[in-house]
CSV table of C-alpha atoms in Angstrom, one decimal:
chain,number,residue,atom,x,y,z
K,1,UNK,CA,0.0,0.0,0.2
K,2,UNK,CA,1.3,3.7,-1.0
K,3,UNK,CA,1.7,5.8,1.8
K,4,UNK,CA,-0.8,8.1,0.0
K,5,UNK,CA,-3.2,5.6,0.3
K,6,UNK,CA,-2.9,4.6,3.2
K,7,UNK,CA,-3.2,8.1,4.5
K,8,UNK,CA,-6.4,8.5,2.5
K,9,UNK,CA,-7.8,4.9,4.1
K,10,UNK,CA,-6.9,6.5,7.4
K,11,UNK,CA,-9.0,9.6,6.9
K,12,UNK,CA,-11.9,7.3,5.4
K,13,UNK,CA,-12.0,5.4,8.8
K,14,UNK,CA,-12.0,8.6,10.9
K,15,UNK,CA,-15.6,10.1,8.6
K,16,UNK,CA,-16.6,6.7,9.1
K,17,UNK,CA,-20.4,7.3,10.6
K,18,UNK,CA,-20.3,3.8,12.6
K,19,UNK,CA,-16.4,3.2,13.3
K,20,UNK,CA,-14.7,6.9,12.8
K,21,UNK,CA,-13.9,9.6,15.3
K,22,UNK,CA,-16.6,11.7,16.8
K,23,UNK,CA,-14.9,14.9,16.5
K,24,UNK,CA,-14.0,14.3,12.9
K,25,UNK,CA,-17.5,13.1,12.0
K,26,UNK,CA,-18.7,16.6,13.5
K,27,UNK,CA,-16.1,18.6,11.4
K,28,UNK,CA,-17.0,20.7,8.2
K,29,UNK,CA,-15.3,22.9,5.7
K,30,UNK,CA,-16.0,25.6,7.4
K,31,UNK,CA,-14.8,24.3,10.9
K,32,UNK,CA,-11.6,22.5,9.3
K,33,UNK,CA,-10.1,25.9,7.4
K,34,UNK,CA,-8.5,27.5,10.4
K,35,UNK,CA,-6.5,24.5,10.9
K,36,UNK,CA,-5.5,24.6,7.4
K,37,UNK,CA,-4.4,28.0,7.7
K,38,UNK,CA,-2.5,27.2,11.0
K,39,UNK,CA,-0.3,24.2,9.4
K,40,UNK,CA,0.3,26.5,6.4
K,41,UNK,CA,1.9,28.8,9.2
K,42,UNK,CA,3.8,25.9,10.9
K,43,UNK,CA,5.0,25.2,7.5
K,44,UNK,CA,6.5,28.5,7.1
K,45,UNK,CA,7.7,28.6,10.5
K,46,UNK,CA,9.6,25.3,10.1
K,47,UNK,CA,11.3,26.9,6.7
K,48,UNK,CA,12.5,30.2,8.8
K,49,UNK,CA,13.7,28.0,11.5
K,50,UNK,CA,16.0,25.7,8.9
K,51,UNK,CA,14.4,23.1,10.9
K,52,UNK,CA,14.1,20.3,8.0
K,53,UNK,CA,12.7,17.5,10.7
K,54,UNK,CA,9.7,19.7,12.0
K,55,UNK,CA,9.3,20.7,7.9
K,56,UNK,CA,8.8,17.2,7.2
K,57,UNK,CA,6.1,17.1,10.4
K,58,UNK,CA,4.2,20.1,9.0
K,59,UNK,CA,4.4,19.2,5.5
K,60,UNK,CA,2.8,16.0,7.0
K,61,UNK,CA,0.0,17.8,8.4
K,62,UNK,CA,-0.5,20.2,5.7
K,63,UNK,CA,-0.6,17.5,3.5
K,64,UNK,CA,-3.7,15.8,6.0
K,65,UNK,CA,-5.8,19.1,5.8
K,66,UNK,CA,-5.8,18.3,2.1
K,67,UNK,CA,-6.9,15.1,2.4
K,68,UNK,CA,-9.9,15.9,4.9
K,69,UNK,CA,-10.9,18.7,2.8
K,70,UNK,CA,-11.2,16.1,-0.1
K,71,UNK,CA,-12.9,13.5,1.8
K,72,UNK,CA,-15.6,15.8,2.7
K,73,UNK,CA,-16.1,16.6,-0.3
K,74,UNK,CA,-16.1,12.9,-1.5
K,75,UNK,CA,-19.0,12.4,1.1
K,76,UNK,CA,-21.1,15.1,-1.0
K,77,UNK,CA,-20.1,13.8,-4.1
K,78,UNK,CA,-18.4,17.1,-5.2
K,79,UNK,CA,-14.7,15.6,-5.5
K,80,UNK,CA,-11.9,13.7,-4.4
K,81,UNK,CA,-8.3,13.4,-3.9
K,82,UNK,CA,-7.5,12.0,-7.1
K,83,UNK,CA,-9.2,14.6,-8.8
K,84,UNK,CA,-7.5,17.6,-6.3
K,85,UNK,CA,-4.1,16.1,-7.7
K,86,UNK,CA,-5.4,15.9,-11.5
K,87,UNK,CA,-6.5,19.6,-11.5
K,88,UNK,CA,-2.9,21.0,-10.1
K,89,UNK,CA,-1.0,18.3,-12.6
K,90,UNK,CA,-3.3,19.9,-15.3
K,91,UNK,CA,-2.5,23.2,-14.0
K,92,UNK,CA,1.3,22.9,-13.7
K,93,UNK,CA,1.3,21.7,-17.4
K,94,UNK,CA,-0.5,24.5,-18.8
K,95,UNK,CA,1.6,26.9,-16.9
K,96,UNK,CA,4.6,25.6,-18.0
K,97,UNK,CA,4.2,25.1,-22.0
K,98,UNK,CA,8.1,25.7,-22.2
K,99,UNK,CA,8.5,22.5,-20.1
K,100,UNK,CA,5.7,20.4,-21.3
K,101,UNK,CA,4.8,21.9,-24.7
K,102,UNK,CA,6.8,23.9,-27.4
K,103,UNK,CA,6.9,27.1,-26.1
K,104,UNK,CA,10.3,28.9,-25.1
K,105,UNK,CA,10.9,31.0,-22.1
K,106,UNK,CA,14.3,31.7,-21.6
K,107,UNK,CA,14.2,33.4,-18.3
K,108,UNK,CA,12.4,33.4,-14.7
K,109,UNK,CA,11.4,37.0,-15.4
K,110,UNK,CA,9.6,36.0,-18.6
K,111,UNK,CA,7.9,32.9,-17.2
K,112,UNK,CA,6.8,35.1,-14.4
K,113,UNK,CA,5.0,37.2,-17.1
K,114,UNK,CA,3.9,34.2,-19.0
K,115,UNK,CA,2.3,32.7,-15.7
K,116,UNK,CA,0.6,35.7,-14.9
K,117,UNK,CA,-0.8,36.3,-18.3
K,118,UNK,CA,-2.0,32.5,-18.1
K,119,UNK,CA,-3.6,33.2,-15.2
K,120,UNK,CA,-5.7,35.8,-16.4
K,121,UNK,CA,-6.9,33.9,-19.3
K,122,UNK,CA,-8.3,31.4,-16.7
K,123,UNK,CA,-9.7,34.0,-14.9
K,124,UNK,CA,-11.8,35.2,-18.2
K,125,UNK,CA,-12.4,31.5,-18.8
K,126,UNK,CA,-14.1,31.3,-15.2
K,127,UNK,CA,-16.1,34.5,-16.0
K,128,UNK,CA,-18.0,32.9,-18.5
K,129,UNK,CA,-17.6,36.0,-20.7
K,130,UNK,CA,-18.6,38.0,-18.4
K,131,UNK,CA,-18.6,41.6,-19.7
K,132,UNK,CA,-17.2,43.5,-16.4
K,133,UNK,CA,-14.7,40.8,-15.1
K,134,UNK,CA,-12.4,42.5,-12.6
K,135,UNK,CA,-8.5,41.9,-12.9
K,136,UNK,CA,-9.0,41.7,-8.9
K,137,UNK,CA,-11.2,38.9,-9.4
K,138,UNK,CA,-10.1,35.5,-7.3
K,139,UNK,CA,-8.1,37.2,-5.0
K,140,UNK,CA,-8.9,35.6,-1.6
K,141,UNK,CA,-10.4,38.0,1.3
K,142,UNK,CA,-9.4,35.2,3.8
K,143,UNK,CA,-5.6,36.8,3.0
K,144,UNK,CA,-3.7,38.4,5.5
K,145,UNK,CA,-4.4,41.6,5.1
K,146,UNK,CA,-0.8,42.9,4.3
K,147,UNK,CA,-0.6,39.5,1.7
K,148,UNK,CA,-4.1,40.5,0.0
K,149,UNK,CA,-2.9,44.3,-0.2
K,150,UNK,CA,0.5,43.3,-1.8
K,151,UNK,CA,-1.9,41.0,-4.3
K,152,UNK,CA,-4.4,43.6,-5.0
K,153,UNK,CA,-1.6,45.9,-5.6
K,154,UNK,CA,0.2,43.6,-8.1
K,155,UNK,CA,-2.9,42.7,-10.1
K,156,UNK,CA,-3.6,46.4,-10.9
K,157,UNK,CA,-0.3,46.8,-11.9
K,158,UNK,CA,-0.5,44.4,-14.4
K,159,UNK,CA,-2.9,46.9,-16.4
K,160,UNK,CA,-1.0,49.4,-16.3
K,161,UNK,CA,-2.0,51.1,-12.8
K,162,UNK,CA,1.2,52.2,-10.9
K,163,UNK,CA,3.4,54.5,-10.5
K,164,UNK,CA,6.9,53.9,-12.9
K,165,UNK,CA,9.1,54.1,-9.9
K,166,UNK,CA,9.2,53.6,-6.5
K,167,UNK,CA,9.7,57.3,-5.9
K,168,UNK,CA,5.7,57.6,-7.1
K,169,UNK,CA,4.9,55.2,-3.9
K,170,UNK,CA,7.1,57.1,-1.8
K,171,UNK,CA,5.5,60.2,-2.5
K,172,UNK,CA,1.7,58.7,-2.4
K,173,UNK,CA,3.0,57.3,1.2
K,174,UNK,CA,3.9,60.8,2.5
K,175,UNK,CA,1.1,62.3,1.4
K,176,UNK,CA,-1.0,59.7,3.5
K,177,UNK,CA,0.8,60.1,6.1
K,178,UNK,CA,0.2,63.8,6.3
K,179,UNK,CA,-3.9,63.3,5.9
K,180,UNK,CA,-3.0,60.8,8.6
K,181,UNK,CA,-1.5,63.6,11.1
K,182,UNK,CA,-4.3,65.4,10.2
K,183,UNK,CA,-6.9,63.2,11.4
K,184,UNK,CA,-4.7,62.5,14.6
K,185,UNK,CA,-4.8,66.2,15.3
K,186,UNK,CA,-8.2,66.8,15.1
K,187,UNK,CA,-9.3,63.4,16.9
K,188,UNK,CA,-6.9,64.7,20.1
K,189,UNK,CA,-8.9,68.2,19.8
K,190,UNK,CA,-12.2,66.1,20.1
K,191,UNK,CA,-10.9,64.2,23.1
K,192,UNK,CA,-10.2,67.4,24.8
K,193,UNK,CA,-13.6,68.9,24.2
K,194,UNK,CA,-15.5,66.0,26.3
K,195,UNK,CA,-18.8,67.4,25.9
K,196,UNK,CA,-21.3,65.0,25.4
K,197,UNK,CA,-22.6,66.5,21.8
K,198,UNK,CA,-18.9,65.9,20.5
K,199,UNK,CA,-19.6,61.9,20.9
K,200,UNK,CA,-21.2,61.1,18.2
K,201,UNK,CA,-18.9,63.1,15.8
K,202,UNK,CA,-15.6,61.9,17.4
K,203,UNK,CA,-17.1,58.0,16.9
K,204,UNK,CA,-17.3,59.3,13.0
K,205,UNK,CA,-13.9,60.8,13.5
K,206,UNK,CA,-12.6,57.4,15.1
K,207,UNK,CA,-13.7,55.8,11.7
K,208,UNK,CA,-11.8,58.6,9.2
K,209,UNK,CA,-8.7,57.6,11.5
K,210,UNK,CA,-8.6,54.1,10.9
K,211,UNK,CA,-9.6,54.9,7.0
K,212,UNK,CA,-6.5,57.2,7.1
K,213,UNK,CA,-4.1,54.5,8.9
K,214,UNK,CA,-5.3,51.8,6.8
K,215,UNK,CA,-4.4,54.3,3.7
K,216,UNK,CA,-1.2,54.7,4.9
K,217,UNK,CA,-0.3,51.1,5.6
K,218,UNK,CA,-1.6,49.9,1.9
K,219,UNK,CA,0.3,52.3,0.5
K,220,UNK,CA,3.5,51.0,2.7
K,221,UNK,CA,2.5,47.4,0.6
K,222,UNK,CA,2.8,49.1,-2.1
K,223,UNK,CA,6.5,50.7,-1.8
K,224,UNK,CA,7.6,47.3,-0.3
K,225,UNK,CA,6.0,45.5,-3.9
K,226,UNK,CA,8.2,48.3,-5.9
K,227,UNK,CA,11.3,47.2,-3.9
K,228,UNK,CA,10.7,43.7,-4.2
K,229,UNK,CA,10.0,42.9,-0.3
K,230,UNK,CA,7.5,41.1,1.3
K,231,UNK,CA,5.4,42.9,3.5
K,232,UNK,CA,4.3,40.2,5.6
K,233,UNK,CA,8.0,38.2,6.0
K,234,UNK,CA,9.2,42.0,6.6
K,235,UNK,CA,6.8,42.5,9.3
K,236,UNK,CA,7.0,39.2,10.8
K,237,UNK,CA,11.0,39.7,11.6
K,238,UNK,CA,10.2,43.2,13.0
K,239,UNK,CA,8.0,41.3,15.8
K,240,UNK,CA,10.5,38.8,16.2
K,241,UNK,CA,12.9,41.9,16.4
K,242,UNK,CA,10.7,43.4,18.7
K,243,UNK,CA,10.3,40.7,21.1
K,244,UNK,CA,14.3,40.0,21.7
K,245,UNK,CA,14.8,43.2,22.4
K,246,UNK,CA,12.2,43.8,25.1
K,247,UNK,CA,13.1,40.5,26.3
K,248,UNK,CA,16.6,41.9,26.7
K,249,UNK,CA,14.9,44.8,28.3
K,250,UNK,CA,12.7,42.3,30.8
K,251,UNK,CA,16.3,40.6,31.9
K,252,UNK,CA,17.9,43.8,32.5
K,253,UNK,CA,15.4,45.2,35.1
K,254,UNK,CA,15.4,41.7,36.4
K,255,UNK,CA,19.4,42.0,37.1
K,256,UNK,CA,18.3,45.1,38.9
K,257,UNK,CA,15.4,43.5,41.0
K,258,UNK,CA,12.7,45.4,38.9
K,259,UNK,CA,9.7,44.6,36.7
K,260,UNK,CA,8.4,46.5,33.6
K,261,UNK,CA,5.5,48.0,36.0
K,262,UNK,CA,8.4,49.3,38.9
K,263,UNK,CA,10.9,50.7,36.1
K,264,UNK,CA,10.5,54.2,34.4
K,265,UNK,CA,10.1,54.6,30.4
K,266,UNK,CA,13.8,56.2,30.6
K,267,UNK,CA,15.0,53.3,32.2
K,268,UNK,CA,13.3,50.2,29.7
K,269,UNK,CA,14.1,52.9,26.6
K,270,UNK,CA,18.1,52.7,28.2
K,271,UNK,CA,17.8,48.9,27.9
K,272,UNK,CA,16.2,48.9,24.6
K,273,UNK,CA,19.0,51.3,23.0
K,274,UNK,CA,21.9,48.7,25.1
K,275,UNK,CA,20.4,45.7,23.6
K,276,UNK,CA,20.0,47.3,20.1
K,277,UNK,CA,23.4,48.3,20.1
K,278,UNK,CA,25.0,44.6,21.1
K,279,UNK,CA,22.4,43.0,18.8
K,280,UNK,CA,23.8,45.2,15.8
K,281,UNK,CA,27.5,44.3,17.0
């Protein structure tokens, strides 16, 4: 028995109405989806850590998610695991005509252009010839916001909706930051005026503030796209850096017999700068 067939049989047994696992039997596509996303992140984490043993295990967990969804779909008569595997095989052959056909593509950049063009044709086919099909169709809503913003920007750029270079993106970022600062100043003024008549207006002001910071974040993602920086990965690394440095602050305070609650901001800033300097050295 192949390992794949063994896994498929295990999944079928887990979902068997008479002999299966009660927890597995209660699940649906929606309840399993969060686990699928979590397993994908754990794969990425193992790669970041360079832990190949963990990567093997995490890939197995992710494969199990594919098998789980396929089993539930098979029970509904929609598709099965073989259909899933055949669909991705067909897609890879279709999108690599220079490997599986007679097309000629010389560089990775040329392949990227050809790949996106093939995806565009596939989207047009999926739309059924709909007159107003959008280049933004099928960008998954459930993606992390930074990743989705990056994909939306890339799609729009395919039809020429972009600046000629990164400087245009940076100028737009500066413009949005200025608008955000103006909203912050107005928000602070409203908070200072604590009258009841201001509360409804302050709520609307807060919504505008959130919208402006959203514009700033979207522009930051655009700058990342021009510089070929993955914004999700960049923020993930910054999160790790912040965590490292703040732990250094906590350890430094502990050596002085203090907790962060007992320390002043100046003390914590001094330890932060010290940790930052050591890290750079």
